[in-house]
């Protein structure tokens, strides 16, 4: 994680480095969400924002908040509370934890807000033909890319039998969501990793709008970012899009977005958590139809939306779908999309050009 300050420009690079490589042929990269904030040339520098960098939801939270009072601790509490109360599969008392615990045993009546989230997730799963599937957890565990990327496990290529067995325990359509109640078949589980950070961005934006002493903010939760309100000098928020292959000498950023407050940006990429084995990259985003890391031709997908949930859900789904279907899906949700393919070619959807500097 690096913070550099040069003249009027403040460049914030946010991310958590993964563990070092275990061997030359096996390399794991940490996840890295990046945002970059530049003062517009010729403007008076903005009053210094309150800043904080913390860890929650298994990732790095970076805050820059402009206002008269430091609400960064409050914002962190909002995120941690959401994680512990609703989203974490590891917390036995969270809503997701309770549902996982009851799999194959009993039906659960979750909090209304949580049930509403599941309905919205299921809707995107349907719309993406199952590319987004939050029941993919057993497959994620078989690959254990997170464990390898953080150095707590050795990578071992799973066998086809292992993958088939794990796949048999997935499938969002097997979960019963009815009358506010959730039934999960035995052996299945919810893993909200693909949507949780975006959901947290929505909760933070809602919290900020109720805090009268906050003028503007830019906050990143891993690969999901929100902009809120305005900076005191009226200059826009500038969000850098990470270059998925900076090692090719092409720079840390592949583009940037110039935004006013009220936007949400999420990026899903094969560079966030991965392992290289015999020259092949195995990353953390699974194609739920095959049980293997998605190979759609895209290596990075950034989605710009007015909803944090949608930006996060769609970036994962679009990564799995590949360019053509990804553009259709983003359009259906009135979101803008920016993609990088395996040749390094960038593409963006109509309307994105208003915000994007490639
Ligand atoms: P993201 O970084 O938002 O694209 O989310 C990736 C995380 O979501 C992974 O680390 C897994 O925990 C989980 N995941 C992987 N593939 C999928 C998928 N196809 N649908 C839903 N969740 C997934
Ligand atoms: Mg996502």
CSV table of C-alpha atoms and ligand atoms in Angstrom, one decimal:
chain,number,residue,atom,x,y,z
A,1,UNK,CA,0.0,0.0,0.0
A,2,UNK,CA,1.6,3.3,-1.0
A,3,UNK,CA,0.6,6.9,-0.4
A,4,UNK,CA,2.6,9.5,-2.3
A,5,UNK,CA,2.1,13.2,-2.3
A,6,UNK,CA,3.6,15.4,-5.0
A,7,UNK,CA,2.8,19.2,-5.3
A,8,UNK,CA,-0.9,19.5,-5.7
A,9,UNK,CA,-1.4,16.0,-6.8
A,10,UNK,CA,-2.2,13.3,-4.3
A,11,UNK,CA,-1.9,9.8,-5.6
A,12,UNK,CA,-3.4,7.2,-3.5
A,13,UNK,CA,-2.6,3.7,-4.3
A,14,UNK,CA,-4.6,1.3,-2.3
A,15,UNK,CA,-4.2,-2.4,-1.9
A,16,UNK,CA,-2.9,-5.2,0.2
A,17,UNK,CA,0.1,-7.0,-1.1
A,18,UNK,CA,-0.5,-10.7,-1.1
A,19,UNK,CA,2.2,-12.9,0.2
A,20,UNK,CA,5.5,-13.3,-1.6
A,21,UNK,CA,5.8,-16.0,-4.2
A,22,UNK,CA,6.5,-19.4,-2.8
A,23,UNK,CA,8.6,-20.4,-5.8
A,24,UNK,CA,9.8,-18.9,-9.1
A,25,UNK,CA,7.1,-20.8,-11.0
A,26,UNK,CA,4.4,-20.1,-8.5
A,27,UNK,CA,3.5,-16.5,-7.9
A,28,UNK,CA,0.6,-15.0,-6.0
A,29,UNK,CA,-0.4,-11.4,-6.2
A,30,UNK,CA,-2.4,-9.6,-3.6
A,31,UNK,CA,-5.6,-7.8,-4.4
A,32,UNK,CA,-5.2,-4.2,-5.3
A,33,UNK,CA,-7.9,-1.6,-5.6
A,34,UNK,CA,-6.6,1.6,-6.8
A,35,UNK,CA,-7.8,5.1,-6.6
A,36,UNK,CA,-6.1,8.3,-7.6
A,37,UNK,CA,-7.2,11.7,-6.6
A,38,UNK,CA,-5.9,14.8,-8.5
A,39,UNK,CA,-6.6,18.4,-7.8
A,40,UNK,CA,-7.7,20.0,-11.0
A,41,UNK,CA,-5.0,22.2,-12.5
A,42,UNK,CA,-5.5,25.9,-11.7
A,43,UNK,CA,-7.9,25.3,-8.8
A,44,UNK,CA,-7.1,26.2,-5.2
A,45,UNK,CA,-6.1,23.1,-3.3
A,46,UNK,CA,-9.0,21.5,-1.5
A,47,UNK,CA,-9.1,21.8,2.3
A,48,UNK,CA,-7.3,18.7,3.6
A,49,UNK,CA,-9.6,15.7,3.9
A,50,UNK,CA,-9.8,13.4,6.9
A,51,UNK,CA,-8.0,10.2,5.8
A,52,UNK,CA,-7.9,6.6,7.1
A,53,UNK,CA,-6.6,3.3,6.0
A,54,UNK,CA,-7.9,0.1,7.7
A,55,UNK,CA,-8.7,-3.5,7.2
A,56,UNK,CA,-12.2,-5.0,7.1
A,57,UNK,CA,-14.1,-7.5,5.0
A,58,UNK,CA,-10.8,-9.2,4.3
A,59,UNK,CA,-9.5,-6.2,2.4
A,60,UNK,CA,-8.2,-2.6,2.7
A,61,UNK,CA,-10.5,0.3,3.3
A,62,UNK,CA,-9.2,3.7,2.3
A,63,UNK,CA,-11.2,6.8,3.2
A,64,UNK,CA,-10.8,10.5,2.2
A,65,UNK,CA,-13.6,12.5,3.7
A,66,UNK,CA,-14.1,16.3,3.3
A,67,UNK,CA,-16.1,18.0,6.0
A,68,UNK,CA,-16.0,19.6,9.4
A,69,UNK,CA,-15.8,16.5,11.5
A,70,UNK,CA,-13.8,13.3,11.2
A,71,UNK,CA,-16.4,10.5,10.5
A,72,UNK,CA,-13.9,8.0,9.3
A,73,UNK,CA,-14.2,5.8,12.4
A,74,UNK,CA,-18.0,5.8,12.0
A,75,UNK,CA,-17.7,4.8,8.4
A,76,UNK,CA,-15.4,1.9,9.4
A,77,UNK,CA,-18.0,0.8,12.0
A,78,UNK,CA,-20.7,0.8,9.3
A,79,UNK,CA,-18.6,-1.6,7.2
A,80,UNK,CA,-17.6,-3.8,10.1
A,81,UNK,CA,-21.1,-4.0,11.4
A,82,UNK,CA,-22.5,-5.0,8.0
A,83,UNK,CA,-19.8,-7.7,7.7
A,84,UNK,CA,-20.5,-9.1,11.2
A,85,UNK,CA,-24.2,-8.8,11.2
A,86,UNK,CA,-25.1,-9.8,7.7
A,87,UNK,CA,-22.5,-10.8,5.1
A,88,UNK,CA,-19.7,-12.8,6.7
A,89,UNK,CA,-19.9,-16.5,6.0
A,90,UNK,CA,-17.4,-17.0,8.9
A,91,UNK,CA,-19.5,-15.3,11.6
A,92,UNK,CA,-21.8,-18.0,12.9
A,93,UNK,CA,-24.3,-15.3,14.0
A,94,UNK,CA,-24.3,-13.3,10.8
A,95,UNK,CA,-27.3,-13.7,8.5
A,96,UNK,CA,-25.2,-15.6,5.9
A,97,UNK,CA,-23.5,-17.6,8.6
A,98,UNK,CA,-26.9,-18.7,10.1
A,99,UNK,CA,-28.2,-19.8,6.7
A,100,UNK,CA,-25.0,-21.7,6.0
A,101,UNK,CA,-25.1,-23.4,9.4
A,102,UNK,CA,-28.7,-24.5,8.7
A,103,UNK,CA,-28.0,-26.0,5.3
A,104,UNK,CA,-30.0,-29.2,4.8
A,105,UNK,CA,-31.4,-28.9,8.4
A,106,UNK,CA,-33.8,-26.1,8.6
A,107,UNK,CA,-35.4,-23.1,6.8
A,108,UNK,CA,-34.2,-19.7,8.0
A,109,UNK,CA,-36.1,-16.4,8.3
A,110,UNK,CA,-33.5,-13.8,7.8
A,111,UNK,CA,-33.8,-10.1,8.4
A,112,UNK,CA,-35.9,-8.5,5.7
A,113,UNK,CA,-33.1,-6.3,4.4
A,114,UNK,CA,-30.9,-9.4,4.0
A,115,UNK,CA,-33.7,-11.3,2.2
A,116,UNK,CA,-34.1,-8.3,-0.1
A,117,UNK,CA,-30.3,-8.5,-0.9
A,118,UNK,CA,-30.6,-12.2,-1.8
A,119,UNK,CA,-33.5,-11.4,-4.1
A,120,UNK,CA,-31.5,-8.8,-5.9
A,121,UNK,CA,-28.5,-11.1,-6.2
A,122,UNK,CA,-30.7,-13.9,-7.6
A,123,UNK,CA,-32.1,-11.5,-10.1
A,124,UNK,CA,-28.6,-10.7,-11.4
A,125,UNK,CA,-27.8,-14.4,-11.4
A,126,UNK,CA,-30.8,-15.0,-13.7
A,127,UNK,CA,-29.9,-12.1,-15.9
A,128,UNK,CA,-26.3,-13.3,-16.3
A,129,UNK,CA,-27.3,-16.9,-17.1
A,130,UNK,CA,-25.7,-18.0,-13.8
A,131,UNK,CA,-22.3,-16.2,-14.4
A,132,UNK,CA,-22.9,-14.7,-10.9
A,133,UNK,CA,-23.6,-17.5,-8.5
A,134,UNK,CA,-23.0,-16.8,-4.8
A,135,UNK,CA,-23.3,-20.6,-4.1
A,136,UNK,CA,-20.0,-21.2,-5.9
A,137,UNK,CA,-18.2,-21.4,-2.5
A,138,UNK,CA,-17.4,-25.2,-2.5
A,139,UNK,CA,-15.6,-24.7,-5.8
A,140,UNK,CA,-13.8,-21.6,-4.5
A,141,UNK,CA,-12.6,-23.7,-1.6
A,142,UNK,CA,-11.3,-26.6,-3.8
A,143,UNK,CA,-9.1,-24.1,-5.7
A,144,UNK,CA,-8.2,-22.1,-2.5
A,145,UNK,CA,-6.7,-19.3,-4.5
A,146,UNK,CA,-7.1,-16.9,-1.6
A,147,UNK,CA,-5.1,-19.3,0.7
A,148,UNK,CA,-2.4,-19.6,-1.9
A,149,UNK,CA,-2.3,-15.8,-2.6
A,150,UNK,CA,-1.9,-15.0,1.1
A,151,UNK,CA,0.7,-17.7,1.6
A,152,UNK,CA,-1.2,-19.9,4.0
A,153,UNK,CA,-1.6,-22.8,1.5
A,154,UNK,CA,0.4,-24.5,-1.2
A,155,UNK,CA,-1.3,-24.6,-4.6
A,156,UNK,CA,-2.4,-28.0,-5.9
A,157,UNK,CA,-4.3,-28.3,-9.1
A,158,UNK,CA,-7.7,-29.9,-8.2
A,159,UNK,CA,-8.6,-33.1,-10.0
A,160,UNK,CA,-11.7,-33.2,-12.3
A,161,UNK,CA,-13.4,-35.5,-9.8
A,162,UNK,CA,-12.8,-32.9,-7.0
A,163,UNK,CA,-14.2,-30.1,-9.2
A,164,UNK,CA,-17.2,-32.2,-10.2
A,165,UNK,CA,-18.0,-33.0,-6.6
A,166,UNK,CA,-17.7,-29.4,-5.5
A,167,UNK,CA,-19.8,-28.3,-8.5
A,168,UNK,CA,-22.6,-30.7,-7.4
A,169,UNK,CA,-22.8,-28.6,-4.2
A,170,UNK,CA,-23.4,-25.3,-6.1
A,171,UNK,CA,-26.3,-23.8,-8.1
A,172,UNK,CA,-28.2,-20.8,-6.9
A,173,UNK,CA,-31.4,-22.2,-8.5
A,174,UNK,CA,-31.3,-25.0,-6.0
A,175,UNK,CA,-31.8,-22.6,-3.1
A,176,UNK,CA,-35.4,-21.9,-2.1
A,177,UNK,CA,-36.2,-18.2,-1.5
A,178,UNK,CA,-39.9,-18.0,-0.6
A,179,UNK,CA,-42.0,-15.8,1.5
A,180,UNK,CA,-39.0,-14.2,3.2
A,181,UNK,CA,-37.5,-17.6,4.1
A,182,UNK,CA,-34.4,-19.3,2.8
A,183,UNK,CA,-33.7,-23.0,2.5
A,184,UNK,CA,-30.2,-24.2,1.5
A,185,UNK,CA,-29.7,-27.8,0.5
A,186,UNK,CA,-27.2,-29.9,2.5
A,187,UNK,CA,-23.5,-29.2,1.7
A,188,UNK,CA,-24.3,-25.9,0.0
A,189,UNK,CA,-23.3,-22.4,1.3
A,190,UNK,CA,-23.5,-18.7,0.6
A,191,UNK,CA,-20.2,-16.8,-0.3
A,192,UNK,CA,-21.0,-13.1,-0.8
A,193,UNK,CA,-17.5,-12.2,-1.7
A,194,UNK,CA,-18.5,-11.1,-5.2
A,195,UNK,CA,-21.2,-8.6,-4.0
A,196,UNK,CA,-20.4,-7.7,-0.3
A,197,UNK,CA,-18.0,-4.8,-1.0
A,198,UNK,CA,-20.5,-3.1,-3.3
A,199,UNK,CA,-23.3,-3.6,-0.8
A,200,UNK,CA,-21.0,-2.0,1.9
A,201,UNK,CA,-20.4,0.9,-0.5
A,202,UNK,CA,-24.1,1.5,-0.7
A,203,UNK,CA,-24.4,1.4,3.1
A,204,UNK,CA,-21.6,3.9,3.5
A,205,UNK,CA,-23.1,6.3,1.0
A,206,UNK,CA,-26.4,6.1,2.8
A,207,UNK,CA,-24.6,6.8,6.1
A,208,UNK,CA,-22.8,9.8,4.7
A,209,UNK,CA,-25.9,11.3,3.3
A,210,UNK,CA,-27.3,11.3,6.8
A,211,UNK,CA,-24.2,13.0,8.2
A,212,UNK,CA,-24.7,16.7,7.8
A,213,UNK,CA,-21.0,17.6,8.5
A,214,UNK,CA,-19.7,15.7,5.5
A,215,UNK,CA,-19.3,17.6,2.2
A,216,UNK,CA,-17.6,15.0,0.0
A,217,UNK,CA,-15.9,11.6,0.1
A,218,UNK,CA,-14.1,9.0,-1.9
A,219,UNK,CA,-13.9,5.6,-0.2
A,220,UNK,CA,-12.5,2.3,-1.5
A,221,UNK,CA,-13.4,-1.1,-0.1
A,222,UNK,CA,-11.0,-3.4,-1.9
A,223,UNK,CA,-11.9,-3.2,-5.6
A,224,UNK,CA,-15.2,-1.2,-5.0
A,225,UNK,CA,-15.2,2.5,-4.7
A,226,UNK,CA,-17.8,5.2,-4.0
A,227,UNK,CA,-17.8,8.9,-4.6
A,228,UNK,CA,-20.0,11.1,-2.5
A,229,UNK,CA,-20.9,14.8,-2.5
A,230,UNK,CA,-18.3,17.4,-3.6
A,231,UNK,CA,-14.8,18.4,-2.7
A,232,UNK,CA,-14.6,21.9,-1.1
A,233,UNK,CA,-12.8,23.3,-4.2
A,234,UNK,CA,-15.4,21.9,-6.5
A,235,UNK,CA,-12.9,19.7,-8.5
A,236,UNK,CA,-14.0,16.2,-9.5
A,237,UNK,CA,-13.0,12.9,-8.1
A,238,UNK,CA,-10.5,11.1,-10.3
A,239,UNK,CA,-10.4,7.3,-10.0
A,240,UNK,CA,-7.5,5.4,-11.5
A,241,UNK,CA,-8.2,2.1,-13.2
A,242,UNK,CA,-5.4,-0.3,-12.4
A,243,UNK,CA,-3.4,-1.7,-15.3
A,244,UNK,CA,-3.8,-5.5,-15.0
A,245,UNK,CA,-0.3,-6.1,-16.4
A,246,UNK,CA,1.9,-3.3,-15.1
A,247,UNK,CA,4.9,-5.7,-15.3
A,248,UNK,CA,4.9,-5.2,-19.1
A,249,UNK,CA,6.2,-1.7,-18.4
A,250,UNK,CA,2.9,-0.1,-19.4
A,251,UNK,CA,2.4,1.9,-16.2
A,252,UNK,CA,0.3,1.4,-13.1
A,253,UNK,CA,-2.9,2.8,-14.6
A,254,UNK,CA,-4.7,1.9,-17.8
A,255,UNK,CA,-7.2,4.7,-17.5
A,256,UNK,CA,-9.0,7.0,-15.2
A,257,UNK,CA,-12.6,8.1,-14.4
A,258,UNK,CA,-13.5,11.7,-13.7
A,259,UNK,CA,-16.6,11.7,-11.5
A,260,UNK,CA,-18.8,13.9,-9.4
A,261,UNK,CA,-20.3,12.4,-6.2
A,262,UNK,CA,-22.9,9.7,-6.3
A,263,UNK,CA,-21.1,7.0,-8.3
A,264,UNK,CA,-19.9,3.5,-7.6
A,265,UNK,CA,-17.0,1.8,-9.4
A,266,UNK,CA,-16.0,-1.9,-9.1
A,267,UNK,CA,-13.2,-3.7,-10.8
A,268,UNK,CA,-12.9,-7.5,-11.1
A,269,UNK,CA,-9.5,-8.7,-12.5
A,270,UNK,CA,-7.4,-11.8,-12.8
A,271,UNK,CA,-4.5,-9.9,-11.3
A,272,UNK,CA,-6.2,-9.5,-7.9
A,273,UNK,CA,-5.6,-12.9,-6.4
A,274,UNK,CA,-3.9,-15.6,-8.5
A,275,UNK,CA,-1.4,-18.4,-8.7
A,276,UNK,CA,0.9,-19.2,-11.7
A,277,UNK,CA,1.6,-22.9,-12.2
A,278,UNK,CA,3.6,-24.1,-15.2
A,279,UNK,CA,3.1,-20.8,-16.9
A,280,UNK,CA,-0.7,-20.8,-16.5
A,281,UNK,CA,-2.5,-18.3,-14.3
A,282,UNK,CA,-5.3,-19.6,-12.0
A,283,UNK,CA,-7.2,-16.7,-10.5
A,284,UNK,CA,-10.1,-16.2,-8.0
A,285,UNK,CA,-13.1,-15.7,-10.3
A,286,UNK,CA,-14.8,-19.0,-11.1
A,287,UNK,CA,-17.0,-19.8,-14.0
A,288,UNK,CA,-19.8,-21.5,-12.2
A,289,UNK,CA,-20.7,-23.6,-15.2
A,290,UNK,CA,-17.2,-25.2,-15.6
A,291,UNK,CA,-15.8,-25.0,-12.0
A,292,UNK,CA,-12.6,-23.5,-13.4
A,293,UNK,CA,-11.3,-20.0,-13.2
A,294,UNK,CA,-13.1,-18.0,-15.9
A,295,UNK,CA,-11.4,-17.8,-19.2
A,296,UNK,CA,-13.6,-15.4,-21.1
A,297,UNK,CA,-10.9,-13.5,-22.9
A,298,UNK,CA,-11.2,-10.6,-20.4
A,299,UNK,CA,-8.6,-9.9,-17.7
A,300,UNK,CA,-10.2,-6.9,-16.1
A,301,UNK,CA,-13.7,-5.5,-16.0
A,302,UNK,CA,-14.6,-2.1,-14.4
A,303,UNK,CA,-18.3,-1.2,-13.9
A,304,UNK,CA,-19.6,2.3,-13.2
A,305,UNK,CA,-23.1,2.4,-11.8
A,306,UNK,CA,-25.3,4.5,-9.5
A,307,UNK,CA,-25.6,1.4,-7.3
A,308,UNK,CA,-22.7,-0.2,-5.3
A,309,UNK,CA,-24.3,-3.6,-5.3
A,310,UNK,CA,-24.8,-3.5,-9.1
A,311,UNK,CA,-21.3,-2.3,-9.8
A,312,UNK,CA,-19.8,-5.2,-7.8
A,313,UNK,CA,-22.2,-7.9,-8.9
A,314,UNK,CA,-21.9,-6.9,-12.6
A,315,UNK,CA,-18.1,-6.6,-12.6
A,316,UNK,CA,-17.9,-10.3,-11.4
A,317,UNK,CA,-20.6,-11.5,-13.8
A,318,UNK,CA,-19.2,-9.6,-16.7
A,319,UNK,CA,-15.7,-10.9,-16.1
A,320,UNK,CA,-17.1,-14.5,-16.4
A,321,UNK,CA,-19.3,-13.7,-19.4
A,322,UNK,CA,-16.7,-12.2,-21.8
A,323,UNK,CA,-16.9,-9.0,-23.7
A,324,UNK,CA,-20.0,-9.3,-25.9
A,325,UNK,CA,-22.4,-10.6,-23.3
A,326,UNK,CA,-20.8,-8.4,-20.6
A,327,UNK,CA,-21.7,-5.3,-22.6
A,328,UNK,CA,-25.3,-6.5,-23.1
A,329,UNK,CA,-25.6,-7.2,-19.4
A,330,UNK,CA,-24.2,-3.8,-18.3
A,331,UNK,CA,-26.5,-2.1,-20.7
A,332,UNK,CA,-29.5,-3.9,-19.3
A,333,UNK,CA,-28.7,-2.4,-15.8
A,334,UNK,CA,-27.9,1.1,-17.2
A,335,UNK,CA,-24.3,0.7,-16.1
A,336,UNK,CA,-21.1,1.6,-18.0
A,337,UNK,CA,-18.4,-0.9,-18.5
A,338,UNK,CA,-14.6,-0.7,-19.3
A,339,UNK,CA,-12.8,-4.0,-20.2
A,340,UNK,CA,-9.3,-5.1,-20.8
A,341,UNK,CA,-8.8,-8.3,-22.9
A,342,UNK,CA,-5.9,-10.7,-22.8
A,343,UNK,CA,-4.2,-8.9,-25.6
A,344,UNK,CA,-4.2,-5.7,-23.6
A,345,UNK,CA,-6.9,-4.2,-25.8
A,346,UNK,CA,-9.3,-1.8,-23.9
A,347,UNK,CA,-13.0,-1.3,-24.8
A,348,UNK,CA,-15.8,0.7,-23.2
A,349,UNK,CA,-19.5,1.0,-23.5
A,350,UNK,CA,-21.3,4.0,-25.0
A,351,UNK,CA,-21.7,6.8,-22.5
A,352,UNK,CA,-18.5,5.8,-20.6
A,353,UNK,CA,-16.5,8.3,-22.8
A,354,UNK,CA,-18.0,11.1,-20.7
A,355,UNK,CA,-16.1,9.9,-17.7
A,356,UNK,CA,-13.2,8.0,-19.0
A,357,UNK,CA,-9.7,9.2,-19.9
A,358,UNK,CA,-8.1,6.1,-21.5
B,1,LIG,P1,-15.0,-10.0,-7.2
B,1,LIG,O1,-13.6,-9.7,-6.8
B,1,LIG,O2,-16.0,-9.0,-6.7
B,1,LIG,O3,-15.1,-10.2,-8.7
B,1,LIG,O4,-15.5,-11.3,-6.4
B,1,LIG,C1,-14.7,-12.5,-6.4
B,1,LIG,C2,-15.0,-13.3,-5.2
B,1,LIG,O5,-16.3,-13.8,-5.3
B,1,LIG,C3,-14.1,-14.5,-5.2
B,1,LIG,O6,-13.0,-14.3,-4.3
B,1,LIG,C4,-15.0,-15.6,-4.7
B,1,LIG,O7,-15.1,-15.6,-3.2
B,1,LIG,C5,-16.4,-15.2,-5.2
B,1,LIG,N1,-16.7,-15.7,-6.5
B,1,LIG,C6,-15.8,-16.2,-7.5
B,1,LIG,N2,-16.4,-16.5,-8.6
B,1,LIG,C7,-17.7,-16.2,-8.4
B,1,LIG,C8,-18.9,-16.2,-9.3
B,1,LIG,N3,-18.8,-16.6,-10.5
B,1,LIG,N4,-20.1,-15.8,-8.7
B,1,LIG,C9,-20.1,-15.3,-7.5
B,1,LIG,N5,-19.1,-15.3,-6.6
B,1,LIG,C10,-17.9,-15.7,-7.1
B,2,LIG,MG1,-17.8,-8.3,-7.7
